[in-house]
Short mmCIF file of C-alpha atoms and ligand atoms in Angstrom, two decimals:
data_model
loop_
_atom_site.label_atom_id
_atom_site.label_comp_id
_atom_site.label_asym_id
_atom_site.label_seq_id
_atom_site.Cartn_x
_atom_site.Cartn_y
_atom_site.Cartn_z
CA MET A 1 43.80 10.77 3.80
CA THR A 2 44.48 14.11 5.50
CA ALA A 3 46.07 17.05 3.68
CA GLU A 4 49.37 16.53 5.59
CA LYS A 5 49.60 12.91 4.46
CA GLN A 6 48.70 13.79 0.92
CA SER A 7 50.61 11.83 -1.73
CA PRO A 8 52.73 13.77 -4.20
CA ALA A 9 50.83 14.21 -7.45
CA SER A 10 52.64 12.46 -10.27
CA GLY A 11 50.32 12.51 -13.24
CA SER A 12 46.70 12.85 -14.11
CA ILE A 13 43.65 10.62 -14.10
CA LEU A 14 40.99 10.47 -16.77
CA VAL A 15 37.47 9.59 -15.65
CA VAL A 16 35.13 8.66 -18.49
CA GLY A 17 31.51 9.21 -17.48
CA GLY A 18 30.23 11.89 -15.12
CA GLY A 19 27.52 9.89 -13.34
CA ILE A 20 27.60 9.37 -9.60
CA SER A 21 30.44 6.81 -9.91
CA GLY A 22 32.60 9.03 -12.12
CA LEU A 23 32.00 12.03 -9.88
CA THR A 24 32.99 10.00 -6.82
CA THR A 25 36.20 8.69 -8.41
CA ALA A 26 37.09 12.18 -9.63
CA LEU A 27 36.46 13.87 -6.28
CA GLU A 28 38.23 11.23 -4.20
CA ALA A 29 41.33 11.47 -6.39
CA ALA A 30 41.31 15.27 -6.78
CA GLU A 31 40.75 15.95 -3.10
CA VAL A 32 43.98 14.11 -2.23
CA GLY A 33 45.97 16.09 -4.77
CA TYR A 34 45.62 14.56 -8.23
CA GLU A 35 44.67 16.29 -11.44
CA VAL A 36 41.51 14.72 -12.90
CA PHE A 37 39.75 15.10 -16.24
CA ILE A 38 36.08 14.12 -16.46
CA VAL A 39 34.80 13.33 -19.95
CA GLU A 40 30.99 13.14 -20.13
CA LYS A 41 29.00 12.62 -23.31
CA ASN A 42 25.83 14.37 -22.06
CA PRO A 43 25.65 18.17 -21.75
CA TYR A 44 25.38 17.74 -17.95
CA LEU A 45 26.89 15.71 -15.10
CA GLY A 46 25.00 13.34 -12.81
CA GLY A 47 24.15 10.46 -15.14
CA ARG A 48 21.03 8.40 -14.48
CA VAL A 49 20.77 9.58 -10.89
CA ALA A 50 19.83 13.04 -12.15
CA GLN A 51 16.69 11.45 -13.65
CA LEU A 52 15.52 9.85 -10.40
CA ASN A 53 12.77 11.39 -8.27
CA GLN A 54 13.93 10.06 -4.90
CA TYR A 55 16.61 7.73 -3.57
CA PHE A 56 15.85 4.54 -1.74
CA PRO A 57 16.00 3.87 1.11
CA LYS A 58 15.97 7.42 2.53
CA LEU A 59 13.54 8.82 -0.06
CA CYS A 60 15.48 12.05 -0.39
CA PRO A 61 15.83 13.82 -3.75
CA PRO A 62 19.07 12.82 -5.52
CA THR A 63 19.63 16.41 -6.57
CA CYS A 64 20.69 17.25 -2.97
CA GLY A 65 23.61 14.81 -3.09
CA LEU A 66 24.45 15.83 -6.64
CA GLU A 67 24.48 19.51 -5.70
CA ILE A 68 27.06 18.87 -3.00
CA ASN A 69 29.23 17.02 -5.51
CA PHE A 70 28.83 19.78 -8.09
CA ARG A 71 29.93 22.36 -5.51
CA ARG A 72 32.98 20.25 -4.61
CA ILE A 73 33.86 20.04 -8.31
CA LYS A 74 33.40 23.77 -8.82
CA ASP A 75 35.64 24.51 -5.83
CA ASN A 76 38.38 22.12 -6.93
CA PRO A 77 40.82 23.57 -9.46
CA ARG A 78 42.32 20.11 -10.02
CA ILE A 79 39.18 18.86 -11.79
CA LYS A 80 38.57 19.77 -15.41
CA VAL A 81 35.16 18.84 -16.80
CA PHE A 82 34.42 18.25 -20.47
CA THR A 83 30.73 17.74 -21.30
CA LEU A 84 29.34 16.80 -24.72
CA ALA A 85 32.62 14.92 -25.03
CA ASP A 86 33.64 11.48 -26.26
CA VAL A 87 36.86 9.57 -25.94
CA GLU A 88 38.02 8.75 -29.47
CA LYS A 89 41.23 6.87 -28.79
CA VAL A 90 43.34 5.63 -25.88
CA GLU A 91 46.90 4.56 -26.65
CA GLY A 92 49.83 3.64 -24.43
CA SER A 93 50.15 1.66 -21.24
CA ALA A 94 49.61 1.94 -17.51
CA GLY A 95 51.08 5.20 -16.24
CA ASN A 96 51.38 6.67 -19.71
CA TYR A 97 48.30 7.01 -21.88
CA ASP A 98 47.67 9.35 -24.80
CA VAL A 99 43.98 10.06 -25.12
CA SER A 100 42.08 11.89 -27.87
CA VAL A 101 38.84 13.49 -26.78
CA ARG A 102 36.30 14.94 -29.16
CA LEU A 103 34.47 18.01 -27.81
CA ASN A 104 31.14 18.59 -29.48
CA PRO A 105 29.76 22.13 -29.70
CA ARG A 106 27.20 23.35 -27.20
CA TYR A 107 26.74 26.62 -29.11
CA VAL A 108 26.48 28.40 -25.75
CA ASN A 109 29.53 29.70 -23.89
CA GLU A 110 30.27 30.35 -20.22
CA ASN A 111 28.61 33.81 -20.36
CA CYS A 112 25.24 32.07 -20.08
CA THR A 113 23.22 33.32 -17.10
CA ILE A 114 20.41 30.75 -17.68
CA CYS A 115 17.99 33.66 -18.22
CA GLY A 116 15.99 31.48 -20.67
CA GLU A 117 15.38 34.22 -23.27
CA CYS A 118 16.74 32.01 -26.08
CA ALA A 119 14.21 29.27 -25.27
CA LYS A 120 11.37 31.82 -25.27
CA VAL A 121 12.05 32.89 -28.84
CA CYS A 122 12.89 29.41 -30.17
CA LYS A 123 9.91 27.96 -32.04
CA THR A 124 11.27 24.48 -32.74
CA GLU A 125 10.50 21.73 -30.25
CA ILE A 126 12.62 18.59 -30.01
CA THR A 127 12.14 15.26 -28.22
CA ASN A 128 13.00 15.54 -24.55
CA ASP A 129 15.38 12.60 -24.07
CA PHE A 130 15.82 13.42 -20.39
CA ASN A 131 12.11 12.54 -19.98
CA PHE A 132 12.34 9.47 -22.26
CA GLY A 133 10.42 11.23 -25.01
CA MET A 134 7.30 11.76 -22.87
CA ASN A 135 7.29 15.45 -23.75
CA ARG A 136 9.13 17.91 -25.94
CA THR A 137 11.52 20.71 -25.16
CA LYS A 138 12.65 23.80 -27.02
CA GLY A 139 15.62 23.62 -29.41
CA ALA A 140 17.41 25.90 -26.90
CA TYR A 141 17.14 24.27 -23.50
CA LEU A 142 18.52 23.66 -20.05
CA PRO A 143 18.70 19.85 -19.68
CA PHE A 144 17.02 20.07 -16.25
CA ASP A 145 16.87 22.64 -13.47
CA MET A 146 20.00 22.34 -11.30
CA ALA A 147 21.93 20.96 -14.28
CA TYR A 148 25.71 21.30 -14.02
CA PRO A 149 27.26 23.03 -15.87
CA SER A 150 24.33 25.42 -15.45
CA ARG A 151 24.34 26.54 -19.02
CA TYR A 152 21.83 26.27 -21.85
CA VAL A 153 22.40 24.03 -24.86
CA ILE A 154 21.43 24.77 -28.43
CA SER A 155 20.46 21.61 -30.25
CA PRO A 156 22.38 20.87 -33.47
CA GLN A 157 18.88 20.33 -34.95
CA ILE A 158 18.27 24.09 -35.11
CA ILE A 159 21.72 25.16 -36.26
CA GLY A 160 21.46 26.94 -39.62
CA THR A 161 17.78 27.85 -39.09
CA ASP A 162 16.05 31.15 -38.34
CA ASP A 163 15.41 29.80 -34.88
CA ALA A 164 19.13 29.71 -34.17
CA LYS A 165 19.42 33.33 -35.36
CA ARG A 166 16.53 34.30 -33.09
CA CYS A 167 18.28 32.67 -30.13
CA LYS A 168 21.46 34.61 -30.83
CA GLU A 169 19.58 37.89 -31.15
CA ALA A 170 17.66 37.27 -27.92
CA CYS A 171 20.80 36.67 -25.87
CA LYS A 172 21.92 39.89 -24.15
CA TYR A 173 25.03 38.24 -22.74
CA ASN A 174 26.77 37.26 -25.95
CA ALA A 175 26.56 33.64 -24.86
CA VAL A 176 25.24 32.13 -28.09
CA GLU A 177 28.05 31.13 -30.47
CA LEU A 178 26.52 29.59 -33.55
CA ASP A 179 29.88 29.04 -35.24
CA MET A 180 31.27 26.84 -32.45
CA GLN A 181 32.95 23.80 -34.02
CA ALA A 182 33.72 20.31 -32.77
CA LYS A 183 37.38 19.89 -31.87
CA THR A 184 39.71 17.17 -30.69
CA ILE A 185 42.02 17.63 -27.74
CA ASN A 186 44.81 15.35 -26.55
CA LEU A 187 45.34 14.45 -22.93
CA LYS A 188 48.27 12.67 -21.29
CA VAL A 189 47.15 10.67 -18.27
CA GLY A 190 48.57 7.93 -16.09
CA ALA A 191 45.33 6.05 -15.41
CA VAL A 192 41.84 5.82 -16.84
CA VAL A 193 38.67 5.02 -14.89
CA TRP A 194 35.74 3.98 -17.05
CA ALA A 195 32.53 4.99 -15.26
CA THR A 196 30.32 4.73 -18.32
CA GLY A 197 27.35 3.32 -16.41
CA TRP A 198 24.21 1.74 -17.74
CA LYS A 199 21.13 2.33 -19.80
CA PRO A 200 17.64 0.92 -19.29
CA TYR A 201 17.19 -2.34 -21.16
CA ASP A 202 15.15 -1.71 -24.32
CA ALA A 203 11.69 -2.80 -23.14
CA GLY A 204 10.46 -2.86 -26.74
CA LYS A 205 12.51 -6.05 -27.20
CA ILE A 206 10.41 -7.92 -24.62
CA ASP A 207 7.63 -8.89 -27.04
CA ASN A 208 5.20 -10.38 -24.52
CA LEU A 209 5.13 -7.31 -22.27
CA GLY A 210 3.53 -4.87 -24.71
CA PHE A 211 5.81 -1.86 -24.24
CA GLY A 212 5.54 0.50 -27.21
CA ARG A 213 2.23 -1.09 -28.26
CA TYR A 214 0.10 -0.04 -25.29
CA PRO A 215 0.49 3.51 -24.02
CA ASN A 216 -0.37 2.64 -20.41
CA ILE A 217 2.66 0.43 -20.05
CA VAL A 218 5.67 2.45 -18.96
CA THR A 219 9.14 1.53 -17.70
CA ASN A 220 10.41 2.12 -14.19
CA MET A 221 12.68 4.94 -15.38
CA MET A 222 9.71 6.61 -17.07
CA LEU A 223 7.86 6.41 -13.77
CA GLU A 224 10.79 8.18 -12.08
CA ARG A 225 10.32 11.04 -14.53
CA LEU A 226 6.52 11.05 -14.15
CA ALA A 227 6.95 11.34 -10.38
CA SER A 228 9.53 14.15 -10.61
CA GLN A 229 8.51 17.78 -10.12
CA ASN A 230 10.66 18.70 -13.11
CA GLY A 231 9.22 15.85 -15.19
CA PRO A 232 6.69 15.87 -18.03
CA THR A 233 3.64 15.98 -15.70
CA GLN A 234 5.21 18.21 -13.03
CA GLY A 235 5.32 15.30 -10.63
CA LYS A 236 1.75 14.07 -10.95
CA ILE A 237 1.68 10.38 -11.85
CA LEU A 238 -0.95 10.12 -14.60
CA ARG A 239 -1.52 7.33 -17.05
CA PRO A 240 -0.27 8.31 -20.48
CA SER A 241 -3.33 7.48 -22.66
CA ASP A 242 -5.77 9.94 -21.06
CA SER A 243 -3.98 11.61 -18.12
CA LYS A 244 -6.29 9.78 -15.72
CA ALA A 245 -5.21 9.37 -12.09
CA PRO A 246 -4.49 5.63 -11.82
CA GLU A 247 -6.52 3.66 -9.28
CA SER A 248 -4.67 0.40 -9.86
CA ILE A 249 -1.10 -0.23 -10.98
CA ALA A 250 0.83 -3.43 -11.65
CA PHE A 251 4.59 -3.71 -11.39
CA VAL A 252 6.16 -6.38 -13.57
CA GLN A 253 9.46 -7.41 -11.99
CA CYS A 254 12.42 -8.92 -13.85
CA ALA A 255 11.20 -7.32 -17.09
CA GLY A 256 14.02 -8.54 -19.32
CA SER A 257 16.35 -9.44 -16.44
CA ARG A 258 17.11 -13.01 -15.37
CA ASP A 259 16.05 -14.12 -18.82
CA GLU A 260 18.41 -15.89 -21.20
CA ASN A 261 16.71 -14.16 -24.14
CA HIS A 262 17.45 -10.72 -22.75
CA LEU A 263 19.65 -9.97 -19.73
CA PRO A 264 20.68 -13.23 -18.06
CA TYR A 265 21.60 -11.57 -14.75
CA CYS A 266 19.73 -9.94 -11.87
CA SER A 267 19.86 -6.16 -12.27
CA TYR A 268 20.13 -5.77 -8.47
CA ILE A 269 18.14 -2.57 -8.05
CA CYS A 270 14.75 -3.06 -9.73
CA CYS A 271 13.02 -4.76 -6.79
CA MET A 272 14.04 -1.88 -4.56
CA ALA A 273 13.09 0.61 -7.29
CA SER A 274 9.53 -0.80 -7.49
CA LEU A 275 9.16 -0.81 -3.69
CA LYS A 276 10.29 2.81 -3.72
CA GLN A 277 7.90 3.66 -6.54
CA ALA A 278 5.03 2.16 -4.52
CA THR A 279 5.70 4.98 -2.04
CA TYR A 280 5.47 7.58 -4.84
CA LEU A 281 2.05 6.19 -5.78
CA ARG A 282 0.87 5.92 -2.21
CA ALA A 283 1.81 9.56 -1.52
CA GLN A 284 -0.42 10.70 -4.40
CA TYR A 285 -3.16 8.06 -4.30
CA PRO A 286 -3.95 6.87 -0.75
CA ASP A 287 -6.40 4.18 -1.95
CA ALA A 288 -4.75 2.96 -5.15
CA LYS A 289 -4.25 -0.79 -5.45
CA ILE A 290 -0.67 -1.78 -6.22
CA TYR A 291 0.14 -5.28 -7.51
CA ILE A 292 3.76 -6.40 -7.60
CA PHE A 293 4.39 -9.51 -9.73
CA TYR A 294 7.77 -11.02 -8.94
CA ILE A 295 9.90 -14.15 -9.32
CA ASP A 296 11.88 -13.43 -6.14
CA LEU A 297 11.97 -10.14 -4.31
CA ARG A 298 15.50 -9.02 -3.72
CA ALA A 299 16.12 -6.42 -1.04
CA PRO A 300 19.78 -7.00 -0.14
CA GLY A 301 21.02 -5.98 3.31
CA GLN A 302 19.31 -4.95 6.51
CA ARG A 303 18.24 -1.44 5.46
CA TYR A 304 16.63 -2.63 2.24
CA GLU A 305 14.94 -5.53 4.05
CA LYS A 306 13.49 -2.99 6.49
CA PHE A 307 12.22 -0.93 3.57
CA TYR A 308 10.54 -4.01 2.08
CA LYS A 309 8.90 -4.80 5.44
CA MET A 310 7.59 -1.24 5.63
CA ILE A 311 5.92 -1.57 2.21
CA LYS A 312 4.48 -4.97 3.19
CA GLU A 313 2.55 -3.24 5.97
CA ASP A 314 0.48 -1.44 3.33
CA LYS A 315 -2.77 -3.39 2.98
CA ASN A 316 -3.29 -2.18 -0.58
CA VAL A 317 0.05 -3.43 -1.87
CA PHE A 318 -0.30 -7.01 -3.09
CA PHE A 319 2.76 -9.17 -3.69
CA ILE A 320 2.17 -11.98 -6.19
CA LYS A 321 4.90 -14.53 -6.72
CA GLY A 322 4.54 -15.28 -10.40
CA LYS A 323 6.33 -14.33 -13.62
CA VAL A 324 4.17 -12.29 -15.95
CA ALA A 325 3.65 -14.28 -19.14
CA GLU A 326 1.58 -11.83 -21.17
CA VAL A 327 -0.20 -8.52 -21.11
CA SER A 328 -3.10 -7.22 -23.17
CA GLU A 329 -5.01 -3.97 -23.57
CA ASP A 330 -8.72 -3.30 -23.63
CA PRO A 331 -9.09 -1.19 -26.80
CA GLN A 332 -11.87 0.92 -25.29
CA SER A 333 -10.76 1.64 -21.75
CA LYS A 334 -7.01 1.24 -22.53
CA ASN A 335 -6.77 -0.73 -19.29
CA ILE A 336 -4.06 -3.35 -19.09
CA THR A 337 -4.56 -6.99 -18.13
CA VAL A 338 -1.55 -8.77 -16.73
CA VAL A 339 -1.49 -12.58 -16.84
CA ALA A 340 0.76 -14.65 -14.58
CA GLU A 341 0.82 -18.02 -12.93
CA ASN A 342 0.88 -17.82 -9.16
CA ALA A 343 4.01 -19.83 -8.25
CA VAL A 344 2.62 -20.62 -4.79
CA THR A 345 -0.92 -21.78 -5.64
CA GLY A 346 -0.40 -22.71 -9.30
CA GLU A 347 -3.50 -20.74 -10.23
CA LYS A 348 -3.57 -18.51 -13.31
CA ILE A 349 -4.05 -14.87 -12.40
CA ARG A 350 -5.52 -12.22 -14.63
CA GLN A 351 -5.30 -8.77 -13.10
CA THR A 352 -6.71 -5.73 -14.87
CA VAL A 353 -5.16 -2.40 -13.94
CA ASP A 354 -5.15 1.21 -15.12
CA MET A 355 -1.46 1.10 -15.89
CA ALA A 356 1.55 -1.20 -15.66
CA VAL A 357 5.17 -0.47 -14.89
CA LEU A 358 7.90 -2.69 -16.28
CA ALA A 359 10.79 -3.03 -13.84
CA THR A 360 13.35 -3.06 -16.63
CA GLY A 361 16.91 -3.80 -15.73
CA MET A 362 20.31 -2.30 -16.36
CA GLN A 363 22.38 -2.93 -19.42
CA PRO A 364 25.96 -1.61 -19.40
CA THR A 365 26.41 1.18 -21.96
CA ALA A 366 29.51 -0.65 -23.20
CA ALA A 367 27.29 -3.57 -24.30
CA THR A 368 26.09 -1.59 -27.29
CA ALA A 369 28.84 1.03 -27.72
CA LYS A 370 32.26 -0.59 -27.38
CA LEU A 371 34.86 1.70 -25.88
CA PRO A 372 37.97 2.78 -27.82
CA ALA A 373 40.44 1.10 -25.48
CA ASP A 374 41.99 -2.29 -24.82
CA LEU A 375 39.49 -3.52 -22.23
CA LYS A 376 38.08 -6.89 -21.27
CA TYR A 377 34.34 -7.44 -20.98
CA THR A 378 31.93 -10.02 -19.62
CA ALA A 379 29.66 -11.67 -22.19
CA GLU A 380 26.99 -9.10 -21.23
CA GLY A 381 29.23 -6.07 -21.76
CA PHE A 382 30.29 -5.18 -18.20
CA ILE A 383 33.92 -4.09 -18.12
CA LEU A 384 36.15 -6.54 -16.27
CA ASN A 385 38.73 -5.14 -13.91
CA ASP A 386 42.09 -6.61 -14.78
CA PHE A 387 44.04 -5.46 -11.73
CA LYS A 388 47.14 -7.37 -12.85
CA ALA A 389 47.37 -5.32 -16.05
CA GLY A 390 46.38 -2.16 -14.12
CA GLY A 391 46.16 1.34 -15.55
CA MET A 392 42.52 1.16 -16.64
CA PHE A 393 39.66 0.36 -14.29
CA ALA A 394 35.89 0.19 -14.38
CA ALA A 395 33.78 1.82 -11.66
CA GLY A 396 30.10 1.58 -10.71
CA CYS A 397 27.54 0.14 -13.11
CA ALA A 398 30.08 -0.05 -15.94
CA ASN A 399 31.46 -2.96 -13.92
CA LYS A 400 28.29 -4.53 -12.46
CA PRO A 401 24.65 -3.71 -11.69
CA ALA A 402 24.66 -1.66 -8.48
CA ASP A 403 22.80 0.85 -6.34
CA VAL A 404 24.29 4.25 -5.60
CA LEU A 405 25.87 3.20 -2.31
CA SER A 406 27.79 0.28 -3.78
CA SER A 407 28.62 2.29 -6.92
CA ASN A 408 30.20 4.91 -4.70
CA GLN A 409 32.13 2.35 -2.66
CA ASN A 410 33.43 0.77 -5.84
CA ALA A 411 34.24 4.17 -7.38
CA THR A 412 36.26 5.16 -4.30
CA GLY A 413 38.21 1.91 -4.61
CA MET A 414 38.92 2.65 -8.28
CA ALA A 415 40.19 6.13 -7.38
CA LEU A 416 42.70 4.39 -5.15
CA LYS A 417 43.65 1.94 -7.90
CA ALA A 418 44.21 4.85 -10.28
CA ILE A 419 46.36 6.65 -7.70
CA GLN A 420 48.41 3.48 -7.13
CA THR A 421 49.09 3.35 -10.88
CA LEU A 422 50.47 6.89 -10.79
CA MET A 423 52.57 6.18 -7.68
CA LYS A 424 54.23 3.19 -9.41
CA ARG A 425 55.54 5.29 -12.31
C1 FAD B 501 14.23 2.72 -11.94
C2 FAD B 501 15.51 2.86 -11.18
C3 FAD B 501 15.52 3.52 -9.97
C4 FAD B 501 16.68 3.59 -9.22
N1 FAD B 501 16.62 4.15 -7.99
C5 FAD B 501 17.71 4.11 -7.18
C6 FAD B 501 17.63 4.58 -5.84
O1 FAD B 501 16.58 5.07 -5.41
N2 FAD B 501 18.72 4.45 -5.05
C7 FAD B 501 19.89 3.88 -5.50
O2 FAD B 501 20.84 3.74 -4.72
N3 FAD B 501 20.01 3.48 -6.79
C8 FAD B 501 18.95 3.57 -7.63
N4 FAD B 501 19.06 3.14 -8.92
C9 FAD B 501 20.39 2.73 -9.42
C10 FAD B 501 21.24 3.96 -9.86
O3 FAD B 501 20.60 4.59 -10.95
C11 FAD B 501 22.66 3.53 -10.23
O4 FAD B 501 23.25 2.93 -9.09
C12 FAD B 501 23.53 4.69 -10.67
O5 FAD B 501 22.98 5.33 -11.79
C13 FAD B 501 24.96 4.23 -11.00
O6 FAD B 501 25.72 5.33 -11.41
P1 FAD B 501 26.91 5.22 -12.49
O7 FAD B 501 27.64 6.51 -12.39
O8 FAD B 501 27.67 3.97 -12.28
O9 FAD B 501 26.18 5.10 -13.90
P2 FAD B 501 25.29 6.18 -14.71
O10 FAD B 501 24.33 6.85 -13.80
O11 FAD B 501 24.74 5.44 -15.87
O12 FAD B 501 26.34 7.26 -15.22
C14 FAD B 501 27.22 6.98 -16.28
C15 FAD B 501 27.60 8.27 -16.99
O13 FAD B 501 28.55 7.98 -18.02
C16 FAD B 501 28.21 8.68 -19.20
N5 FAD B 501 28.77 7.92 -20.33
C17 FAD B 501 28.40 6.71 -20.78
N6 FAD B 501 29.19 6.33 -21.81
C18 FAD B 501 30.07 7.34 -22.02
C19 FAD B 501 31.15 7.54 -22.93
N7 FAD B 501 31.48 6.60 -23.83
N8 FAD B 501 31.84 8.69 -22.88
C20 FAD B 501 31.51 9.65 -21.95
N9 FAD B 501 30.51 9.52 -21.07
C21 FAD B 501 29.81 8.37 -21.09
C22 FAD B 501 26.69 8.71 -19.18
O14 FAD B 501 26.19 9.75 -20.01
C23 FAD B 501 26.42 8.95 -17.68
O15 FAD B 501 26.42 10.31 -17.38
C24 FAD B 501 17.90 3.05 -9.72
C25 FAD B 501 17.92 2.43 -10.97
C26 FAD B 501 16.72 2.30 -11.69
C27 FAD B 501 16.70 1.55 -12.98
S1 SF4 B 502 22.24 31.47 -23.91
FE1 SF4 B 502 21.84 33.63 -23.50
S2 SF4 B 502 19.62 33.85 -23.71
FE2 SF4 B 502 20.04 31.67 -23.52
S3 SF4 B 502 19.83 31.27 -21.34
FE3 SF4 B 502 22.00 31.69 -21.73
S4 SF4 B 502 22.24 33.85 -21.32
FE4 SF4 B 502 20.04 33.50 -21.55
S1 SF4 B 503 16.38 -6.86 -8.63
FE1 SF4 B 503 14.41 -7.92 -8.54
S2 SF4 B 503 13.30 -7.27 -10.41
FE2 SF4 B 503 15.47 -6.76 -10.69
S3 SF4 B 503 16.28 -8.51 -11.83
FE3 SF4 B 503 16.71 -8.85 -9.63
S4 SF4 B 503 14.99 -10.05 -8.88
FE4 SF4 B 503 14.38 -9.20 -10.88
#
């Protein structure tokens, strides 16, 4: 739509979730004239994409794309962002919803210049959830460099302690507000887009794959953080038990996905994620042996197929068609042995490697935290789009497992659906 053909704004849109899908819906709607509220539970926007090292298939850093979106949001007065926020209640019907949103305190206001003095004086360290607990961060922290809003957070864990007082005293900009309280605000909106995304399936539930028991078994999302410059090892992929440079790595595909005991569906992206991660390893370790154990390799579309072909050229990447049945650890060396049956030859394979990566799939966040609205779900917790009822829509991975490209396409479509709801009022 051009500015001249812009539709008259007739209400507001609430977007729940500020990942790439939520950002896309919000920007598409706001840039054609609609007022949009983004409610995000994290202290930053970007969702899971902010945790990735590079994007397939281009292998560019996701922060570039995110930065452009953040700038567009900053420049658009029609978008209001609430971070550390949860939707408590949605009442009403299409075109006319009353929404209660709880805003949790950040204890740092907009005066913050991200100078970092509060973190320097803070003695308490807390688990770094952004890095899946692989390191710790100070109780006063910036979630990651380039975070938006670019503002520190003070963890509720240090509120009431001397550490919190030290942070306040260290701040020259009067940005630390230790008496900030949670509050509830009410919004009136015409449409709601749920872009609540996904979380990695809990690999600890897959008993036979050893995650949580053996330190040298990590998940694919952990590998993204290990490969990231702003990750726990400053981008060097090292095996967790002894920080050794791995010479051999096994990828275990469909870890939890396509399994009636866990996630019965294909998570769509984890084959491509492992192929991409093979490039991270190759860039750091030119001679490392990479073993990919798979049931089927799924690289949908021409670009992804091309990417797969490129990885197949690598003589030290071995593709083994066989579902991994068990893993074990050598107590001395901490090496991992992966056992699978080769589906082509029928032979039992035992491959010992320095570390293993579980290609864990996507579980919709709504599967474990039901949303406070009248929504329909699949048996696995993906939100169903009931276009007949209208008014509320699901975008991106809240609706189905997807890569960024298809999440964005879907999110753009849902912006249009939301706008249509407002136009019908
Ligand atoms: C290992 C791995 C690597 C990947 N690599 C790539 C890649 O290279 N290229 C690619 O195209 N795709 C990749 N993907 C897929 C990509 O991560 C997803 O396509 C993308 O995250 C989808 O974005 P989303 O906004 O739908 O969901 P999310 O990224 O999950 O964002 C959802 C947002 O909603 C927020 N939220 C959730 N619930 C609530 C609530 N109740 N209230 C408020 N906020 C809430 C969350 O905090 C989050 O910020 C990869 C996936 C994996 C597992
Ligand atoms: S809260 Fe204050 S001390 Fe901490 S980073 Fe922001 S401006 Fe600096
Ligand atoms: S994308 Fe690949 S690894 Fe992921 S569930 Fe589907 S087939 Fe398995």
